[in-house]
Structure formats: C-alpha cells, structure tokens
Tab-separated table of C-alpha atoms and ligand atoms in Angstrom:
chain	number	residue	atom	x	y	z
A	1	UNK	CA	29.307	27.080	22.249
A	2	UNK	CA	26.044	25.178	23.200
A	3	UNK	CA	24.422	28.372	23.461
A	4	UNK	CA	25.218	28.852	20.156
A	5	UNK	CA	24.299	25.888	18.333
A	6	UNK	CA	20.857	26.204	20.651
A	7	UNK	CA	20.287	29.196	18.494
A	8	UNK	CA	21.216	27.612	15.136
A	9	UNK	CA	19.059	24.674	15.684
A	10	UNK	CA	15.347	26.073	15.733
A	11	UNK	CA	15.827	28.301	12.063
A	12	UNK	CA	18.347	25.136	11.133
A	13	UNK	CA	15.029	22.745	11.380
A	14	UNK	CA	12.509	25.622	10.096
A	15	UNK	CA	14.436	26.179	7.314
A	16	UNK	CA	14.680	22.186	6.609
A	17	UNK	CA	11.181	22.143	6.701
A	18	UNK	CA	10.325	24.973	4.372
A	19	UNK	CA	12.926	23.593	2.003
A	20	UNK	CA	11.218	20.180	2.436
A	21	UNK	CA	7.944	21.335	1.588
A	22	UNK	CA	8.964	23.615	-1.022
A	23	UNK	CA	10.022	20.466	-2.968
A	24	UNK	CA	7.151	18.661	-2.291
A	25	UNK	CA	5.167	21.506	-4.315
A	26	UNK	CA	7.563	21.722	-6.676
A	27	UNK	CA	6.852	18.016	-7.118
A	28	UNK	CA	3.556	18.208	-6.833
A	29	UNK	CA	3.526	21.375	-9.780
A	30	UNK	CA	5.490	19.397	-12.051
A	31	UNK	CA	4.036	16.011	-11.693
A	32	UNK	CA	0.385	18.231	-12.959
A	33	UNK	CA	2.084	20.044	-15.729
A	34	UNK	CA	3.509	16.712	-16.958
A	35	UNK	CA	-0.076	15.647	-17.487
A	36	UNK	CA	-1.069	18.301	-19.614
A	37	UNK	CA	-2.238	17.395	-23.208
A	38	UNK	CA	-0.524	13.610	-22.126
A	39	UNK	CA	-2.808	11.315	-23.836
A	40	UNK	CA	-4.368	9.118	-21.332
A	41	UNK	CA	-6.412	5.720	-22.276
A	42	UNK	CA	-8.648	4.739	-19.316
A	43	UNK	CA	-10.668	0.821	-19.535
A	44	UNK	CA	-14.090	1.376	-17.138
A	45	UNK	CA	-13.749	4.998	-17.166
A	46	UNK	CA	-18.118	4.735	-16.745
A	47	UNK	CA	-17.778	3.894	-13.179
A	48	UNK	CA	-16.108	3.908	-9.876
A	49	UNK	CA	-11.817	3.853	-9.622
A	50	UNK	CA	-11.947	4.511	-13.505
A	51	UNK	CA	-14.283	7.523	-13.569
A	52	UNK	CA	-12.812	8.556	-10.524
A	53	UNK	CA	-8.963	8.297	-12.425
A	54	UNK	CA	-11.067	10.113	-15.186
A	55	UNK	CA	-12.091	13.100	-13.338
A	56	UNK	CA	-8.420	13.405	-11.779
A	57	UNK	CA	-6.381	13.197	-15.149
A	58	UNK	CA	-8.922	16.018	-17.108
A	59	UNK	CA	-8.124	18.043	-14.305
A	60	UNK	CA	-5.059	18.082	-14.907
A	61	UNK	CA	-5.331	18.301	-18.571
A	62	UNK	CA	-5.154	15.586	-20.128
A	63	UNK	CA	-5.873	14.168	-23.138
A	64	UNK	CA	-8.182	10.849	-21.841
A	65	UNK	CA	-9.729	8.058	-24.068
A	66	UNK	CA	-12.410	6.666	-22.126
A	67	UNK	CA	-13.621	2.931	-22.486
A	68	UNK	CA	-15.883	0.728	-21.471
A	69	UNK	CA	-19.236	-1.269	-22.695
A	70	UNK	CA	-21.742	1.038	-22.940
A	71	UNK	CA	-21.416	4.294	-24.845
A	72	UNK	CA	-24.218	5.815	-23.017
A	73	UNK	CA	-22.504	5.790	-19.710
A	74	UNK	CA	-18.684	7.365	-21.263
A	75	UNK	CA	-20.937	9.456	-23.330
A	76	UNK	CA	-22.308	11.074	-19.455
A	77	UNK	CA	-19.097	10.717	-18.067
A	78	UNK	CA	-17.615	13.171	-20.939
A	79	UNK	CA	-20.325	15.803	-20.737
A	80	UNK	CA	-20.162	16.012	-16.589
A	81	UNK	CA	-16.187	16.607	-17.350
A	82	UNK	CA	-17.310	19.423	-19.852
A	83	UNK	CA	-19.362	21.062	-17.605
A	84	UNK	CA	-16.668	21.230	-15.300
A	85	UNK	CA	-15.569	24.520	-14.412
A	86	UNK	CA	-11.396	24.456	-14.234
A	87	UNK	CA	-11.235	28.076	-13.672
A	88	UNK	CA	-8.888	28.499	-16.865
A	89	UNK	CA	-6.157	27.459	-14.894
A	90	UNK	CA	-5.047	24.174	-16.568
A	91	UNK	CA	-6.227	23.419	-20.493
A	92	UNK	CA	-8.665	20.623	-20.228
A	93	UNK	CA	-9.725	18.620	-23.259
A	94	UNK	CA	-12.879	17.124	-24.443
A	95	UNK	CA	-12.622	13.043	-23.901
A	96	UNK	CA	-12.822	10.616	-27.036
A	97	UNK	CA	-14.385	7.207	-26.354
A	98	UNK	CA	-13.900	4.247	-27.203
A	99	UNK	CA	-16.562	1.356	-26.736
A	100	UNK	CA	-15.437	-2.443	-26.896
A	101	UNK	CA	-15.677	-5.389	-24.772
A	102	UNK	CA	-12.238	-6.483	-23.193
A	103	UNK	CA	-13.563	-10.324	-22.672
A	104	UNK	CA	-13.338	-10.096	-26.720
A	105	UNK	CA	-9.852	-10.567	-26.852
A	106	UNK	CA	-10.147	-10.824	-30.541
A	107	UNK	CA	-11.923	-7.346	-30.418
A	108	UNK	CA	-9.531	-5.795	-28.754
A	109	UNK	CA	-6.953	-5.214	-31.220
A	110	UNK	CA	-9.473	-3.508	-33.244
A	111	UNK	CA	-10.550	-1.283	-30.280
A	112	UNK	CA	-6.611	-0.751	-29.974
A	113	UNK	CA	-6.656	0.715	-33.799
A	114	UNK	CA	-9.554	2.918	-32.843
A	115	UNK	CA	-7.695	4.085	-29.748
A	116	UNK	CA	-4.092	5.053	-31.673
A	117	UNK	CA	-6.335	6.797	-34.645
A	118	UNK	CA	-7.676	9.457	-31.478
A	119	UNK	CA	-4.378	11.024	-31.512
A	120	UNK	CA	-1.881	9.304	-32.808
A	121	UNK	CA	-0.184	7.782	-29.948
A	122	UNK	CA	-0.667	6.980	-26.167
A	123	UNK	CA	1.324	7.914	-23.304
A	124	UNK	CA	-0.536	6.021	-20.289
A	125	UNK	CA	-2.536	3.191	-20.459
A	126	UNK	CA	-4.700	2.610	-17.807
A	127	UNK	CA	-5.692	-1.107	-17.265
A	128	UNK	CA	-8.752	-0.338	-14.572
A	129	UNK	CA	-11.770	-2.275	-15.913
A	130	UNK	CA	-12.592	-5.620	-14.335
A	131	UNK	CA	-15.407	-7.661	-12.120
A	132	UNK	CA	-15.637	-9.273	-9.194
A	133	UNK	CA	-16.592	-12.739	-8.557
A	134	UNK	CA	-18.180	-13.972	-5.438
A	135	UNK	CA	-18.708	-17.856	-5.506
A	136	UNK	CA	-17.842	-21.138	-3.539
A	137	UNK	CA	-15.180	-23.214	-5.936
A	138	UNK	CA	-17.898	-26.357	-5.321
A	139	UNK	CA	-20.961	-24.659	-6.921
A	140	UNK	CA	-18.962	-22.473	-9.628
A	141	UNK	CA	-18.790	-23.457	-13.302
A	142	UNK	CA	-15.367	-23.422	-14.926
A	143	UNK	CA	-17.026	-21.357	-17.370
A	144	UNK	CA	-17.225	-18.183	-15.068
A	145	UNK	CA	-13.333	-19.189	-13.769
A	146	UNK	CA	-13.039	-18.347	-17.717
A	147	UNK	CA	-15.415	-15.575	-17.902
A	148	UNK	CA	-13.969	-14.080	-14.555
A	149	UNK	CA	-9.979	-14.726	-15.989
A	150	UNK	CA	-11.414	-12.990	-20.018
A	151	UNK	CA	-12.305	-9.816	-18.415
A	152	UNK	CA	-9.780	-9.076	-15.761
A	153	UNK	CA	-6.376	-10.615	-17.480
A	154	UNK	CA	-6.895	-11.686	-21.081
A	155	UNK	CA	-8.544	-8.148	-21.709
A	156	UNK	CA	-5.812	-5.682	-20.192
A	157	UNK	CA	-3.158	-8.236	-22.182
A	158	UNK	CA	-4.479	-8.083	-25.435
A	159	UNK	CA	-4.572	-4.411	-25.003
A	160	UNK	CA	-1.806	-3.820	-23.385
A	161	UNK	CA	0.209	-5.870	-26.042
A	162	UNK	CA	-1.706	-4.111	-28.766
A	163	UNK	CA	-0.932	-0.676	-27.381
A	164	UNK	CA	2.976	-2.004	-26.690
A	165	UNK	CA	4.758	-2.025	-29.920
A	166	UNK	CA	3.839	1.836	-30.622
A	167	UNK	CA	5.053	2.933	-27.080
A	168	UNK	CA	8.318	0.588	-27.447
A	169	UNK	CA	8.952	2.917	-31.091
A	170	UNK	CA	8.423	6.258	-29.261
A	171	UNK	CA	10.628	4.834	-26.311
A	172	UNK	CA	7.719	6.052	-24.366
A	173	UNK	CA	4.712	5.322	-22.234
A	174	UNK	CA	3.262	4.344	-19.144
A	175	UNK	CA	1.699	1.440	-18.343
A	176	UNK	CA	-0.766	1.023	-15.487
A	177	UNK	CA	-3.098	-1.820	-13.980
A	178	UNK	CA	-5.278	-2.383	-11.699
A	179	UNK	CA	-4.714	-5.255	-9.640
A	180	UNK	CA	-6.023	-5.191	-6.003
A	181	UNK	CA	-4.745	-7.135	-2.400
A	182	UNK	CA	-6.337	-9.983	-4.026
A	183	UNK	CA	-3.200	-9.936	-6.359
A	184	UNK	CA	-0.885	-10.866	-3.535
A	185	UNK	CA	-3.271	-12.661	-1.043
A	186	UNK	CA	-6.055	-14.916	-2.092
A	187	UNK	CA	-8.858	-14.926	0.510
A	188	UNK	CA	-11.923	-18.055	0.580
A	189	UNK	CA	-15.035	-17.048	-2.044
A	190	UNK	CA	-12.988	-15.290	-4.435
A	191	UNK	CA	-11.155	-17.922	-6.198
A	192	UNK	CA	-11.699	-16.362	-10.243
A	193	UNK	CA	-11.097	-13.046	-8.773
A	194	UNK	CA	-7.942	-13.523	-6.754
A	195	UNK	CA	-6.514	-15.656	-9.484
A	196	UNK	CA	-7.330	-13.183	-12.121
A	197	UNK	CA	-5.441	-10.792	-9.827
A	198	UNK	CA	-2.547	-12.675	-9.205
A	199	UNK	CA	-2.257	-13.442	-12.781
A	200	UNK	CA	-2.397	-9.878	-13.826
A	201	UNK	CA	0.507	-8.794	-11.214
A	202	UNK	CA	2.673	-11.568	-12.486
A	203	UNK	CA	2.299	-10.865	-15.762
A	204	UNK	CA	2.666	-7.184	-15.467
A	205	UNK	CA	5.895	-7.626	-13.606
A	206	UNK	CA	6.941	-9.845	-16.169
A	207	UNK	CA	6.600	-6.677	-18.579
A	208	UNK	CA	8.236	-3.991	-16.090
A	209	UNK	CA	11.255	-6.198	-16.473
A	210	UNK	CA	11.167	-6.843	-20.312
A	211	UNK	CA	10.301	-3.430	-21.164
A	212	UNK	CA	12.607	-1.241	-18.876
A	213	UNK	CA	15.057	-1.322	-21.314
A	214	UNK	CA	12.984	0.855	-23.434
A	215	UNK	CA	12.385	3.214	-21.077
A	216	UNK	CA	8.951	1.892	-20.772
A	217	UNK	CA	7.328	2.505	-17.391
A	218	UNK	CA	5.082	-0.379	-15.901
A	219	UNK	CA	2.905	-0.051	-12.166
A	220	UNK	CA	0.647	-2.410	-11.180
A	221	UNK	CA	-1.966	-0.784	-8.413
A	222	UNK	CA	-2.864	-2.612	-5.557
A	223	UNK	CA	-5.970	-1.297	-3.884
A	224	UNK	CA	-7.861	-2.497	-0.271
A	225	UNK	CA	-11.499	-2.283	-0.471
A	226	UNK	CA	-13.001	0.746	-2.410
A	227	UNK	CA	-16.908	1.424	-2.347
A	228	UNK	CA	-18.265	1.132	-5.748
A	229	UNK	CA	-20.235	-0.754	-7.887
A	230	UNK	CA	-17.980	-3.882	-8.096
A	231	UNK	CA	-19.255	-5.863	-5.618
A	232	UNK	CA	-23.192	-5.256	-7.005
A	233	UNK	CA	-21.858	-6.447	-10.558
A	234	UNK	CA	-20.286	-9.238	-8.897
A	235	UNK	CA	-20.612	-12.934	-11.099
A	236	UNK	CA	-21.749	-15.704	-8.945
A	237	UNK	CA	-20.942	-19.558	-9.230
A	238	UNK	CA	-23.319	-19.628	-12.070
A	239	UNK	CA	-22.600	-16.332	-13.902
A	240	UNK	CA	-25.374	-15.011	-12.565
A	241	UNK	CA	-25.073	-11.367	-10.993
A	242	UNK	CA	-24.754	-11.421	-7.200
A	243	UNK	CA	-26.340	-7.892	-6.704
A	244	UNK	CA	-25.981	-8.721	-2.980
A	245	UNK	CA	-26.285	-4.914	-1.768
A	246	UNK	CA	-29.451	-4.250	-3.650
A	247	UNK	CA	-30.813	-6.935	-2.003
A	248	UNK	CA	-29.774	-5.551	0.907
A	249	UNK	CA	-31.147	-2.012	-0.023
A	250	UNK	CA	-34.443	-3.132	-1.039
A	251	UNK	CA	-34.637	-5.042	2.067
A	252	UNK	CA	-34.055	-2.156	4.215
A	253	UNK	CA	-35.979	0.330	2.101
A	254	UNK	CA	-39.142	-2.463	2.728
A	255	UNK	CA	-38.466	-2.975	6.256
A	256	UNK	CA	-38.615	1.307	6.845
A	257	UNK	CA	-41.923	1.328	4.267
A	258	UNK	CA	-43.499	-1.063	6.670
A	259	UNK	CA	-42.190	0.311	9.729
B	301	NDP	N1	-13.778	-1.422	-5.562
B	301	NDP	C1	-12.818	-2.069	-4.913
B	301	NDP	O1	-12.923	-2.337	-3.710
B	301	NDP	C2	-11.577	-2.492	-5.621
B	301	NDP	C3	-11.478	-2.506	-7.006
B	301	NDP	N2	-10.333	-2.955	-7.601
B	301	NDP	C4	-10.237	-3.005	-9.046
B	301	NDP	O2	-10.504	-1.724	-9.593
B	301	NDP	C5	-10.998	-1.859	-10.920
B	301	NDP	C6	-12.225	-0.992	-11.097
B	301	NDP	O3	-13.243	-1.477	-10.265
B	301	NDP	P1	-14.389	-0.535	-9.643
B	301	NDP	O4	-14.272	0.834	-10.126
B	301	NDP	O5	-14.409	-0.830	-8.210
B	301	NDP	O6	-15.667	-1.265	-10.286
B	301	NDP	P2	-16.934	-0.716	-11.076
B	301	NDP	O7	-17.873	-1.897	-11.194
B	301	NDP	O8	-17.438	0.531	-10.482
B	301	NDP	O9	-16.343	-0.381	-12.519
B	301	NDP	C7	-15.929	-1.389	-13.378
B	301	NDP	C8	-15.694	-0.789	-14.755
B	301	NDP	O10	-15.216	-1.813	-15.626
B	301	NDP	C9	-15.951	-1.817	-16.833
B	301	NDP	N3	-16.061	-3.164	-17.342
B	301	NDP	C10	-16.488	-4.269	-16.688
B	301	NDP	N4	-16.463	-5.330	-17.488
B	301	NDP	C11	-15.989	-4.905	-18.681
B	301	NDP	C12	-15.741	-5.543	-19.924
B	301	NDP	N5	-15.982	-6.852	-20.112
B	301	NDP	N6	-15.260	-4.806	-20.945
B	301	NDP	C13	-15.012	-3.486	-20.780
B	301	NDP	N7	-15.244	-2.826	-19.641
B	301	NDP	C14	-15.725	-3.526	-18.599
B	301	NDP	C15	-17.307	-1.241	-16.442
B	301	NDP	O11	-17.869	-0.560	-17.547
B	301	NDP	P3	-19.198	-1.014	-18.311
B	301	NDP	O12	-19.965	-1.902	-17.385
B	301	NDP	O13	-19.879	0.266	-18.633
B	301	NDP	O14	-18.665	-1.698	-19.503
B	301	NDP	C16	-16.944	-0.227	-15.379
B	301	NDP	O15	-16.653	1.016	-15.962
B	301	NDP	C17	-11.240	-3.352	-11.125
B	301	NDP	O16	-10.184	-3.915	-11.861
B	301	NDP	C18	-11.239	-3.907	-9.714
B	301	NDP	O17	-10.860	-5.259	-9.655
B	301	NDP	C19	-9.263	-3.364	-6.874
B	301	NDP	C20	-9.297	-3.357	-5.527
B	301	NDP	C21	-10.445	-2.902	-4.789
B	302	LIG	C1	-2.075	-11.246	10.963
B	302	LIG	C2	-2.994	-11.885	9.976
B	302	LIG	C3	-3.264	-10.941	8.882
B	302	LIG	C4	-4.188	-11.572	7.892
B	302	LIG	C5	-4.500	-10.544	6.908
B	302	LIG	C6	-5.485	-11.081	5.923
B	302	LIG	C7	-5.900	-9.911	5.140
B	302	LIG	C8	-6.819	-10.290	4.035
B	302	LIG	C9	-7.201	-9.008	3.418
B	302	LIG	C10	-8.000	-9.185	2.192
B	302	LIG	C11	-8.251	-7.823	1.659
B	302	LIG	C12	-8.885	-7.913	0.370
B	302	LIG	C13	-8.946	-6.557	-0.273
B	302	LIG	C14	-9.621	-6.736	-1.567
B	302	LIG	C15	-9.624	-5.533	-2.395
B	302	LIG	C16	-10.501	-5.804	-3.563
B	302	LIG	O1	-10.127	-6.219	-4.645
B	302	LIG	O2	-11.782	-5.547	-3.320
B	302	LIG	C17	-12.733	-5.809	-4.306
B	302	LIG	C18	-13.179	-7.173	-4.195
B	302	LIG	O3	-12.651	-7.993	-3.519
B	302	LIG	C19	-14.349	-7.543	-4.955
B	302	LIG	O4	-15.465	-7.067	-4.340
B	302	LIG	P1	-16.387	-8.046	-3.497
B	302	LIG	O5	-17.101	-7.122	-2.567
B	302	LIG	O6	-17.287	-8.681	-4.502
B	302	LIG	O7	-15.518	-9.015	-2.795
C-alpha cells in the first residue's frame, strides 16, 4: 500500500503543479486580452509610475488618454509608444491627450468633457498624478498644505466624480488611485504629503463601498519608494521646488570636474 501511494505522490504533485501554472497563464492571457481596445484614462502619464502604467496598458492594447500639464511631454510620450514595435501580436492604439491642471478643480470638469468626447466612455481611470512635499510643519505656509492637498486629493476627486456618473450608467468601470505608504503611515517632513495621502485612501474607500453596488470597481495603490522624478519636483515649506537631487548631482558632477 505505501509503496503504492509512494508512486502516486511524485506525478500527483507534478501534475498539481502543471495544473497550477496552467491557470496562472490562463490568468495571465485573459487578464491581457481584457485590456484590449479598454479605454484607459491615465493623470501624469509624462513621467515616472504614470508613463510607466502608460507603456504597460498600450502593450496590451489599450485604448489610453494620457494627461498631464504639458502637452509637449504626452505629445513624446505618444510618439515613443508609436514607434514601438508590438510584433503584431496585440492591436495597439494611438494615445489621445488630454492637457489640464488637476489643482484647477474648476477645470477639471471641463477636462472630464474633453476626456468622454475621445471615445465615448471610460473603462479605467487612473488617478496617478501628484507631488511630493518635503517641509518642516514650523517653516511651511498653509498655502502649500493647500497647494500640496489641490493637486493630490481635490484633483483625482473632481475627476473622479466627473468621470463617475457615466461609469455608474454603463454599470461599468474601474477606478484606480495612487496613494502611497504615506496613505496609511505618516512619517516627520511630509506632513501635506502624507495627509494628502491619507485623505485620498479614505475617500476612495468611501467610494469602493458606495459604488459596489453598481458593479463599480475601486483600488487604491499603495506604493514604497519608487525612483522618479517626484522627489526633484518636490514643494518645500515655501512652495518653492526642493530639487534636492540636482543639487546633489551638480555637486558631484563639480566635485569629479575638479578632481
Ligand atoms: N515615486 C515614488 O516613490 C512614489 C510615488 N507615489 C505616487 O505615484 C504618483 C506618481 O508619481 P511619480 O511618477 O513618482 O512622480 P513624477 O514626478 O515622475 O510624475 C508626476 C506626474 O504628475 C503630473 N502632475 C503633477 N502635478 C500635476 C498637476 N497639478 N496637474 C496635472 N498633472 C500633474 C506630472 O505631469 P506634468 O508635470 O507634465 O504636468 C507627472 O506626469 C504620485 O501620486 C505619487 O504620490 C506613491 C508612492 C511612491
Ligand atoms: C518596527 C517599526 C517599523 C516602523 C516602520 C516605519 C516605516 C515607515 C516607512 C515609510 C515609507 C514611506 C514610503 C513612501 C512612499 C512614497 O510615497 O514615496 C514618495 C515620497 O514619499 C515622496 O518623495 P520624497 O522623496 O520627496 O519623500
């Protein structure tokens, strides 16, 4: 008998492997083709997590709606995704753009217009622009607490709640924001930033509740530290722009030049 079930063990476990991984590419295939032609908005696609996100859903085929500031920067961020070579395996679609300023708030629900007119609907909304403040609470205006809280909550509410109402009559959509570890654990020098943060996951889990009921999906993204160009963009206590590693660049690029 035990030599028996010996034998049955070993292709037993081989076969709950390969059954295991099977799904996980099945997963894997299906979670890609339900990207294709989606219609994906993406706030500070220009840059870092958002042109990262970019790159990732045009891949896959989606349909994306870049936005951000400066239509320069999504212009180069569309042609680089044109040039890319997807061997003709997956459709890929030429980006729109969209350029607005989410510290606006009362631009936003134009931007929102603009965004619905691309095609008609959208099926994920991604909530990734946003700055980072670096600042002692002693030296910092309450202006920039304002500034900081415009950019990183007000913004990706305005938008989300003009984007809402068409998703809630299609009984469809995904919602997505960016928070970060700051959302959940507030650390010293970072006061606008971590409350910004913690604002944003509150009020997006606010909306995962309210919304479920319409089938409405809602995931707030909580990321460690990333290298990009946040912390360079940084506002100080004074609004200023910290800039802190160019310093530190220039410094060591100086220091080599005289060495
Ligand atoms: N990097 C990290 O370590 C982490 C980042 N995060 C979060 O990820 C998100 C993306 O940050 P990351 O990619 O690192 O930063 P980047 O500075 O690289 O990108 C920020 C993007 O936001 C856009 N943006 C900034 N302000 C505004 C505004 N007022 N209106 C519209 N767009 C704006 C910028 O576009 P433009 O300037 O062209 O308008 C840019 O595309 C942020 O919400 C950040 O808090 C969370 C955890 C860790
Ligand atoms: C047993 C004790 C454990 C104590 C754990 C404390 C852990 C604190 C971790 C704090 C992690 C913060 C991650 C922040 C991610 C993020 O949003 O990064 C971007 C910024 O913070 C902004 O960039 P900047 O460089 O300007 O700070």
């Amino acid at each position: 008998m035990e030599r028996v079930l010996g034998l049955g063990v070993g292709p037993l476990a081989a076969g709950t492997v390969g059954l295991l991984i099977l799904l996980k590419v099945i997963q894997r295939l299906r979670r890609k083709q339900n990207l294709q032609d989606k219609v994906v908005v993406i706030t500070g696609a220009s840059s870092g997590l958002g042109k990262e996100c970019a790159r990732v859903f045009h891949a896959a085929g989606a349909r994306l709606i870049l936005c951000g500031r400066d239509q320069k920067r999504l212009q180069d961020v569309v042609e680089e995704l044109r040039n890319k070579n997807n061997n003709g395996k997956i459709q890929t679609h030429t980006p729109c753009t969209v350029t607005f300023d989410l510290s606006s708030t009362s631009l936003v629900s134009s931007a929102a217009k603009e965004i619905l007119k691309c095609h008609g609907h959208v099926d994920v909304l991604i909530n990734n622009a946003g700055i980072s403040y670096r600042g002692n609470i002693l030296d910092t205006h309450v202006s920039v607490q304002r500034d900081v809280m415009e950019t990183n909550y007000f913004g990706p509410v305005a938008l989300t709640q003009a984007i809402l109402p068409s998703m809630v009559d299609r009984r469809s959509g995904h919602i997505v924001v960016i928070s970060s570890v700051q959302g959940k654990i507030s650390i010293p020098y970072r006061s606008a930033y971590a409350a910004s943060k913690h604002a944003t996951q509150a009020y997006f889990d606010c909306l995962r509740a309210e919304v479920d009921r319409f089938g409405l999906q809602v995931s707030v993204i909580s990321p460690g530290y990333i290298r990009t160009n946040l912390s360079i963009n940084a506002v100080t206590g004074d609004g200023s722009q910290y800039g802190g590693e160019i310093m530190l660049l220039l410094s060591t690029k100086l220091l080599f030049s005289l060495y």
